[in-house]
PDB file of C-alpha atoms in Angstrom:
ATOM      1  CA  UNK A   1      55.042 119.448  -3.573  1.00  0.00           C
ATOM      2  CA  UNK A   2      58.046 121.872  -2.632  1.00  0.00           C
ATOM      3  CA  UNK A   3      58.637 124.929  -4.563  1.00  0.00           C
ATOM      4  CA  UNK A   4      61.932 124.876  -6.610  1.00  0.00           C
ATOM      5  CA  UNK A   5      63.591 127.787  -8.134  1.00  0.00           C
ATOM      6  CA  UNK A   6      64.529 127.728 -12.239  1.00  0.00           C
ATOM      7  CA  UNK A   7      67.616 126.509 -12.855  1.00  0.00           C
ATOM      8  CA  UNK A   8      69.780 129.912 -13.730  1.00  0.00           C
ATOM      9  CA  UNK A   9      71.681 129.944 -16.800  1.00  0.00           C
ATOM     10  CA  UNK A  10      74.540 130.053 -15.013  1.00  0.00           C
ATOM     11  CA  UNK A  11      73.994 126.678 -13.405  1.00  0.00           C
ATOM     12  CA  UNK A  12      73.073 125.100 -16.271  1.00  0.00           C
ATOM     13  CA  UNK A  13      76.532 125.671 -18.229  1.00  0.00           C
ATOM     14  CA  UNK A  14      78.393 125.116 -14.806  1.00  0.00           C
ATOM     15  CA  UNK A  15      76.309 121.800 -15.288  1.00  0.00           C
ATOM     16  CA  UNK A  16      77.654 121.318 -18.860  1.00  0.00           C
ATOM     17  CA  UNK A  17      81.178 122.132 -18.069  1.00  0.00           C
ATOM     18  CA  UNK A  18      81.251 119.250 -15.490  1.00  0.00           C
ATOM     19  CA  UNK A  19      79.775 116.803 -18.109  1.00  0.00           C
ATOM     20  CA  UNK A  20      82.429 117.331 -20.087  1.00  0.00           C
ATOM     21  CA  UNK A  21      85.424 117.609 -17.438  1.00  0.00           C
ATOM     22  CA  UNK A  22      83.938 114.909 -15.256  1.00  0.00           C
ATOM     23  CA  UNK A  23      84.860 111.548 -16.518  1.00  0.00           C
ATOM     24  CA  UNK A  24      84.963 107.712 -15.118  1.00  0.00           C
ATOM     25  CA  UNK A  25      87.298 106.643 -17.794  1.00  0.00           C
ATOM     26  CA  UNK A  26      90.665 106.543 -15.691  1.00  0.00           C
ATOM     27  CA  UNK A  27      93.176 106.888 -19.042  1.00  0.00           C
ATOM     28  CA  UNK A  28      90.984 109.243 -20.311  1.00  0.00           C
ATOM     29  CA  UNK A  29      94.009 111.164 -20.445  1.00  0.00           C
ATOM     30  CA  UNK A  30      96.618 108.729 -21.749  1.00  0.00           C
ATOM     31  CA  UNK A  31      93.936 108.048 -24.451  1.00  0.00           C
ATOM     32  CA  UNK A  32      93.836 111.393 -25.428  1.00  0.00           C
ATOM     33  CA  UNK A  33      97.452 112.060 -25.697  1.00  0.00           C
ATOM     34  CA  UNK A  34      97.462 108.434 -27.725  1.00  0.00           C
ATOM     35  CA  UNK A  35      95.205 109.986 -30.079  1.00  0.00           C
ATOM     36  CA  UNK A  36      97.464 113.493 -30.486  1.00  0.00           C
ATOM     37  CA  UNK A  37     100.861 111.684 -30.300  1.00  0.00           C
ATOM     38  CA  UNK A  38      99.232 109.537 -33.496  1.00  0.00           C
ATOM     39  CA  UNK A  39      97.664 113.246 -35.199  1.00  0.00           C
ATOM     40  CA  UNK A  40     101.135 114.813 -34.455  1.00  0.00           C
ATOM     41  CA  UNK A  41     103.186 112.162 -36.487  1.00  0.00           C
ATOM     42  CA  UNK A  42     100.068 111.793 -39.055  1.00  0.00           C
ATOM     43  CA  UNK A  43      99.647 108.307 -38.233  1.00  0.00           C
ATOM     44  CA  UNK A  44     102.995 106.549 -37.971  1.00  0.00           C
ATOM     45  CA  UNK A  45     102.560 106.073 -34.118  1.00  0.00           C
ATOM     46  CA  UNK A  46      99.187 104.556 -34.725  1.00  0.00           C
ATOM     47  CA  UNK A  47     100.930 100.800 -35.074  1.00  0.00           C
ATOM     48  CA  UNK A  48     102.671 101.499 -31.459  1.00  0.00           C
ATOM     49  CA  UNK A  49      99.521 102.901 -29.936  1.00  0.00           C
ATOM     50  CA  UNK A  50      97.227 100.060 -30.819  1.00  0.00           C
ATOM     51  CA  UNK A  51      98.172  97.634 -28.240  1.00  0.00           C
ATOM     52  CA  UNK A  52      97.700  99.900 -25.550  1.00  0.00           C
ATOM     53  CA  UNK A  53      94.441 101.716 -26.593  1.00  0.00           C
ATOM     54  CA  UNK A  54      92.968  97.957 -27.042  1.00  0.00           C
ATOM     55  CA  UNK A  55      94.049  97.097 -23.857  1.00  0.00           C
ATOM     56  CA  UNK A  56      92.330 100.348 -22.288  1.00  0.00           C
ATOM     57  CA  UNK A  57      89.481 100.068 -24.369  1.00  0.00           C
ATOM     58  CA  UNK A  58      88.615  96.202 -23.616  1.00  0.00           C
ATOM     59  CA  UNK A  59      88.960  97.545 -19.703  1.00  0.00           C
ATOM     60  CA  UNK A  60      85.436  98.993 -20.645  1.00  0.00           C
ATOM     61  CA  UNK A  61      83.951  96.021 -22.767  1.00  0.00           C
ATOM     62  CA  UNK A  62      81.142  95.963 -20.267  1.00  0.00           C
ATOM     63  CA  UNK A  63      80.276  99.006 -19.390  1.00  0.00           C
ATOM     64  CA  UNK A  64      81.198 101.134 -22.971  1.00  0.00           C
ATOM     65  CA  UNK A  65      78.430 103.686 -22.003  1.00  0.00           C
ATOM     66  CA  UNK A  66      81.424 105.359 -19.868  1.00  0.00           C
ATOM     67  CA  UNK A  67      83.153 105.945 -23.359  1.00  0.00           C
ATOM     68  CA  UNK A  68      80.720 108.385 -24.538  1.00  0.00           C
ATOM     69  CA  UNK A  69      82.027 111.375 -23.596  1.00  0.00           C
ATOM     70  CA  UNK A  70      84.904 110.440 -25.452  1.00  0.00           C
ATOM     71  CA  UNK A  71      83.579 109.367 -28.494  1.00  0.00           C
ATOM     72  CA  UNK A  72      83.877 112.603 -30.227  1.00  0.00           C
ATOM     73  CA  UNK A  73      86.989 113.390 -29.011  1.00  0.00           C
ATOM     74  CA  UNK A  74      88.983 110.097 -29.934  1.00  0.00           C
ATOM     75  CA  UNK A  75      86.932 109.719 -34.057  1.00  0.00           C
ATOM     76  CA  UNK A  76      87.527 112.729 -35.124  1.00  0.00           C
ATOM     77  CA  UNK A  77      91.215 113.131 -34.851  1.00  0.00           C
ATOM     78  CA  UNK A  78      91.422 109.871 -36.330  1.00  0.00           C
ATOM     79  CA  UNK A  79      88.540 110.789 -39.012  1.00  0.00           C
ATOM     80  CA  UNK A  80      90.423 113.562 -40.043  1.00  0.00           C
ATOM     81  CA  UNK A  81      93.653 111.537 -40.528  1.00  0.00           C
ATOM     82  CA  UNK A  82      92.071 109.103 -42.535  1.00  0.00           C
ATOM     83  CA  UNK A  83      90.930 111.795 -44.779  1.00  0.00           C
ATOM     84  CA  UNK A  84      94.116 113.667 -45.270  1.00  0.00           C
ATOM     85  CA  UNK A  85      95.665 110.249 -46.117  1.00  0.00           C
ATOM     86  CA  UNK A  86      93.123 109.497 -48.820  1.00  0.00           C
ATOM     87  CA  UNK A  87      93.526 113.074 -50.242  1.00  0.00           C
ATOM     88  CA  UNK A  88      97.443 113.131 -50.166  1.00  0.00           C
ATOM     89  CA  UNK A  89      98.162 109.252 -50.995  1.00  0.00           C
ATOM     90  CA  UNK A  90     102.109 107.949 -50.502  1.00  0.00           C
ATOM     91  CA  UNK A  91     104.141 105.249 -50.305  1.00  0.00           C
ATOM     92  CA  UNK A  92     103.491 105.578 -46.771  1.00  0.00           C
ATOM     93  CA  UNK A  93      99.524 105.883 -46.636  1.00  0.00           C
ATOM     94  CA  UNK A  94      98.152 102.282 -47.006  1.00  0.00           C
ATOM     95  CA  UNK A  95     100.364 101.482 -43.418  1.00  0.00           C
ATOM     96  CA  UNK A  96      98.985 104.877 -42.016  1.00  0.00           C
ATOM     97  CA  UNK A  97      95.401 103.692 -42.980  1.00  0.00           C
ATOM     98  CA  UNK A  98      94.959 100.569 -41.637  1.00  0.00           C
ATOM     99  CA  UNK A  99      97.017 101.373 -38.704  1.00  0.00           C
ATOM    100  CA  UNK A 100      94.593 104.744 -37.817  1.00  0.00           C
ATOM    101  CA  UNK A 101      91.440 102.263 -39.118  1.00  0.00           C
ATOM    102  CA  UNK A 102      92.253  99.809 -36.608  1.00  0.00           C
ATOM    103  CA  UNK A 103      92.146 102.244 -33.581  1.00  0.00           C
ATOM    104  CA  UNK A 104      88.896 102.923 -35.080  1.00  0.00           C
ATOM    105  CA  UNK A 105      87.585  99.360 -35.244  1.00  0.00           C
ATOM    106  CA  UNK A 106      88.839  98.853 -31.410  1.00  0.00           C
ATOM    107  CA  UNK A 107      86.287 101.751 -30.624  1.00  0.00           C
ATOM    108  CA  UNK A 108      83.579 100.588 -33.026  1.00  0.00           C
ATOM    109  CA  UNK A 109      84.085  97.088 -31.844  1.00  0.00           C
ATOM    110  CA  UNK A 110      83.658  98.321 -27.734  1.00  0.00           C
ATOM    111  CA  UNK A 111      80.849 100.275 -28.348  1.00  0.00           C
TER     112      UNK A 111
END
């Protein structure tokens, strides 16, 4: 059995950093600026957003594992919109609800 060094700390967080750059999602960045372009307008660009996110999600029906990294990083934008909505209710929040809820379900219902 050959000798192998410890890992350095060094190489573990260069490691780290790669996990979370490296990605096999292709629109991971069009899904992340779906996701701020519907924060940044608190919701009302949720309704014009769904049909594409669906699409991209359903892309990875099959293999949803390569959503993972993502997970965080698409829920808890959306999370947090939910909750400001709930906490500050208008005219305008039931739309801005089910709109943000159903980007949510097309995630839940993926992975």
């Amino acid at each position: 059995m050959a000798f192998r060094p410890p890992i350095s700390r060094d190489q573990l967080d260069q490691d780290f950093d790669c996990l979370r750059e490296c990605t096999y999602v292709e629109e991971a960045a069009e899904i992340s600026l779906l996701i701020q372009h519907t924060v940044e307008t608190h919701g009302v660009a949720a309704q014009a957003a769904y049909p594409r996110f669906r699409r991209i999600l359903e892309k990875y029906q099959e293999q949803s594992q390569l959503l993972d990294p993502h997970l965080e990083s698409i829920i808890t934008p959306l999370s947090r919109l939910l909750m400001q909505s709930a906490l500050k209710p208008s005219a305008d929040s039931v739309f801005v609800v089910q709109d943000v809820s159903k980007l949510i379900w097309s995630v839940a219902s993926v992975r």
